[in-house]
Short mmCIF file of N, CA and C in Angstrom, two decimals:
data_model
loop_
_atom_site.label_atom_id
_atom_site.label_comp_id
_atom_site.label_asym_id
_atom_site.label_seq_id
_atom_site.Cartn_x
_atom_site.Cartn_y
_atom_site.Cartn_z
N THR H 1 -57.48 -23.03 -21.40
CA THR H 1 -56.90 -22.98 -22.73
C THR H 1 -55.72 -22.02 -22.73
N LYS H 2 -54.91 -22.10 -23.77
CA LYS H 2 -53.75 -21.21 -23.86
C LYS H 2 -54.16 -19.75 -23.92
N GLY H 3 -55.34 -19.47 -24.42
CA GLY H 3 -55.82 -18.10 -24.48
C GLY H 3 -56.16 -17.51 -23.12
N ASP H 4 -56.23 -18.37 -22.12
CA ASP H 4 -56.56 -17.93 -20.76
C ASP H 4 -55.33 -17.82 -19.88
N VAL H 5 -54.14 -17.99 -20.47
CA VAL H 5 -52.91 -18.04 -19.69
C VAL H 5 -51.97 -16.92 -20.11
N LEU H 6 -51.28 -16.36 -19.15
CA LEU H 6 -50.23 -15.38 -19.40
C LEU H 6 -49.05 -15.74 -18.53
N MET H 7 -47.90 -15.98 -19.15
CA MET H 7 -46.68 -16.26 -18.39
C MET H 7 -46.08 -14.94 -17.93
N ILE H 8 -45.82 -14.84 -16.66
CA ILE H 8 -45.17 -13.67 -16.10
C ILE H 8 -43.78 -14.12 -15.67
N GLY H 9 -42.76 -13.52 -16.28
CA GLY H 9 -41.41 -13.99 -15.98
C GLY H 9 -40.41 -12.87 -15.82
N ASP H 10 -39.34 -13.19 -15.11
CA ASP H 10 -38.30 -12.18 -14.90
C ASP H 10 -36.96 -12.60 -15.51
N ARG H 11 -36.93 -13.73 -16.21
CA ARG H 11 -35.70 -14.19 -16.85
C ARG H 11 -36.02 -14.67 -18.26
N GLU H 12 -35.00 -14.72 -19.09
CA GLU H 12 -35.19 -15.12 -20.47
C GLU H 12 -35.72 -16.55 -20.57
N GLN H 13 -35.36 -17.42 -19.64
CA GLN H 13 -35.85 -18.79 -19.68
C GLN H 13 -37.37 -18.85 -19.56
N ASP H 14 -37.94 -17.94 -18.80
CA ASP H 14 -39.41 -17.88 -18.66
C ASP H 14 -40.06 -17.57 -20.00
N LEU H 15 -39.49 -16.62 -20.72
CA LEU H 15 -40.06 -16.21 -22.00
C LEU H 15 -39.83 -17.28 -23.07
N ILE H 16 -38.69 -17.95 -23.02
CA ILE H 16 -38.41 -19.04 -23.96
C ILE H 16 -39.40 -20.18 -23.73
N GLY H 17 -39.63 -20.53 -22.49
CA GLY H 17 -40.58 -21.60 -22.16
C GLY H 17 -41.99 -21.26 -22.60
N ALA H 18 -42.41 -20.03 -22.38
CA ALA H 18 -43.75 -19.61 -22.80
C ALA H 18 -43.89 -19.71 -24.32
N ALA H 19 -42.87 -19.22 -25.03
CA ALA H 19 -42.91 -19.27 -26.50
C ALA H 19 -42.96 -20.71 -26.99
N ALA H 20 -42.21 -21.59 -26.36
CA ALA H 20 -42.20 -23.00 -26.77
C ALA H 20 -43.57 -23.66 -26.58
N CYS H 21 -44.33 -23.15 -25.62
CA CYS H 21 -45.67 -23.69 -25.34
C CYS H 21 -46.78 -22.92 -26.04
N GLY H 22 -46.41 -21.87 -26.77
CA GLY H 22 -47.42 -21.06 -27.45
C GLY H 22 -48.24 -20.20 -26.52
N ILE H 23 -47.64 -19.79 -25.42
CA ILE H 23 -48.33 -18.99 -24.41
C ILE H 23 -47.78 -17.56 -24.44
N PRO H 24 -48.65 -16.55 -24.42
CA PRO H 24 -48.15 -15.18 -24.37
C PRO H 24 -47.41 -14.93 -23.06
N ALA H 25 -46.45 -14.02 -23.11
CA ALA H 25 -45.63 -13.74 -21.92
C ALA H 25 -45.37 -12.26 -21.78
N VAL H 26 -45.15 -11.86 -20.55
CA VAL H 26 -44.73 -10.50 -20.25
C VAL H 26 -43.56 -10.59 -19.27
N GLY H 27 -42.55 -9.80 -19.52
CA GLY H 27 -41.40 -9.77 -18.63
C GLY H 27 -41.57 -8.70 -17.57
N VAL H 28 -41.08 -8.99 -16.37
CA VAL H 28 -41.14 -8.02 -15.28
C VAL H 28 -39.72 -7.64 -14.88
N LEU H 29 -39.50 -6.37 -14.66
CA LEU H 29 -38.18 -5.85 -14.33
C LEU H 29 -37.91 -5.79 -12.83
N TYR H 30 -38.85 -6.25 -12.01
CA TYR H 30 -38.63 -6.22 -10.58
C TYR H 30 -38.17 -7.58 -10.04
N GLY H 31 -37.65 -8.41 -10.94
CA GLY H 31 -37.07 -9.69 -10.56
C GLY H 31 -35.58 -9.67 -10.85
N TYR H 32 -35.07 -10.77 -11.39
CA TYR H 32 -33.63 -10.90 -11.62
C TYR H 32 -33.18 -10.46 -13.00
N GLY H 33 -34.04 -10.53 -14.00
CA GLY H 33 -33.64 -10.22 -15.37
C GLY H 33 -33.49 -8.73 -15.63
N SER H 34 -32.73 -8.42 -16.66
CA SER H 34 -32.53 -7.02 -17.04
C SER H 34 -33.42 -6.67 -18.23
N LEU H 35 -33.53 -5.38 -18.50
CA LEU H 35 -34.29 -4.92 -19.66
C LEU H 35 -33.72 -5.52 -20.93
N ALA H 36 -32.40 -5.53 -21.07
CA ALA H 36 -31.77 -6.08 -22.28
C ALA H 36 -32.11 -7.56 -22.44
N GLU H 37 -32.03 -8.32 -21.36
CA GLU H 37 -32.33 -9.76 -21.42
C GLU H 37 -33.77 -10.00 -21.83
N LEU H 38 -34.71 -9.30 -21.21
CA LEU H 38 -36.12 -9.53 -21.50
C LEU H 38 -36.49 -9.03 -22.89
N SER H 39 -35.95 -7.92 -23.31
CA SER H 39 -36.24 -7.39 -24.65
C SER H 39 -35.69 -8.32 -25.72
N ARG H 40 -34.52 -8.87 -25.47
CA ARG H 40 -33.87 -9.78 -26.41
C ARG H 40 -34.71 -11.04 -26.62
N LYS H 41 -35.45 -11.44 -25.62
CA LYS H 41 -36.22 -12.67 -25.70
C LYS H 41 -37.70 -12.44 -26.01
N GLY H 42 -38.05 -11.26 -26.45
CA GLY H 42 -39.38 -11.06 -27.00
C GLY H 42 -40.42 -10.39 -26.13
N SER H 43 -40.05 -9.92 -24.96
CA SER H 43 -41.03 -9.18 -24.17
C SER H 43 -41.06 -7.75 -24.71
N ALA H 44 -42.09 -7.43 -25.46
CA ALA H 44 -42.16 -6.15 -26.16
C ALA H 44 -42.10 -4.97 -25.21
N ALA H 45 -42.77 -5.09 -24.07
CA ALA H 45 -42.81 -3.97 -23.14
C ALA H 45 -42.72 -4.50 -21.71
N PRO H 46 -41.53 -4.84 -21.25
CA PRO H 46 -41.42 -5.34 -19.87
C PRO H 46 -41.97 -4.31 -18.88
N VAL H 47 -42.63 -4.80 -17.85
CA VAL H 47 -43.23 -3.91 -16.86
C VAL H 47 -42.27 -3.73 -15.69
N LYS H 48 -42.38 -2.58 -15.04
CA LYS H 48 -41.43 -2.20 -14.00
C LYS H 48 -41.90 -2.47 -12.58
N THR H 49 -43.20 -2.49 -12.36
CA THR H 49 -43.74 -2.64 -11.00
C THR H 49 -44.94 -3.59 -11.01
N PRO H 50 -45.28 -4.14 -9.84
CA PRO H 50 -46.49 -4.96 -9.77
C PRO H 50 -47.75 -4.19 -10.19
N GLU H 51 -47.79 -2.91 -9.87
CA GLU H 51 -48.95 -2.10 -10.25
C GLU H 51 -49.05 -1.98 -11.77
N GLU H 52 -47.91 -1.80 -12.43
CA GLU H 52 -47.89 -1.72 -13.89
C GLU H 52 -48.30 -3.07 -14.49
N LEU H 53 -47.89 -4.16 -13.87
CA LEU H 53 -48.30 -5.49 -14.34
C LEU H 53 -49.81 -5.64 -14.23
N TYR H 54 -50.37 -5.20 -13.13
CA TYR H 54 -51.83 -5.25 -12.95
C TYR H 54 -52.53 -4.48 -14.07
N ARG H 55 -52.07 -3.27 -14.34
CA ARG H 55 -52.69 -2.47 -15.40
C ARG H 55 -52.54 -3.15 -16.76
N PHE H 56 -51.39 -3.77 -17.02
CA PHE H 56 -51.18 -4.50 -18.26
C PHE H 56 -52.17 -5.65 -18.40
N ILE H 57 -52.34 -6.42 -17.32
CA ILE H 57 -53.26 -7.56 -17.37
C ILE H 57 -54.69 -7.10 -17.57
N VAL H 58 -55.10 -6.08 -16.85
CA VAL H 58 -56.47 -5.58 -16.98
C VAL H 58 -56.72 -5.06 -18.40
N SER H 59 -55.79 -4.28 -18.92
CA SER H 59 -55.99 -3.73 -20.28
C SER H 59 -55.93 -4.84 -21.33
N SER H 60 -55.09 -5.86 -21.12
CA SER H 60 -55.01 -6.97 -22.07
C SER H 60 -56.28 -7.80 -22.03
N SER H 61 -56.80 -8.04 -20.85
CA SER H 61 -58.01 -8.86 -20.74
C SER H 61 -59.21 -8.12 -21.30
N THR H 62 -59.23 -6.82 -21.16
CA THR H 62 -60.32 -6.03 -21.72
C THR H 62 -60.28 -6.03 -23.24
N SER H 63 -59.09 -5.89 -23.80
CA SER H 63 -58.97 -5.82 -25.26
C SER H 63 -59.08 -7.19 -25.93
N THR H 64 -58.78 -8.27 -25.20
CA THR H 64 -58.84 -9.60 -25.81
C THR H 64 -60.07 -10.39 -25.38
N GLY H 65 -60.82 -9.86 -24.43
CA GLY H 65 -62.02 -10.55 -23.99
C GLY H 65 -61.78 -11.66 -22.99
N LEU H 66 -60.62 -11.67 -22.34
CA LEU H 66 -60.36 -12.71 -21.33
C LEU H 66 -61.20 -12.50 -20.11
#
């Protein structure tokens, strides 16, 4: 289900696609996109490292029951 999915993207197109499908998304800053690009497209708190992404996923799954 959509509640079991998280789009991880490094460009604005990733976040646009996730929003169009009703899927939550998080932007990562260790790819091609910039902070300005990801923030502009709705990633509230883009993550900087794979370790930070892991912590984000674990804390999100704990708080949402995934």
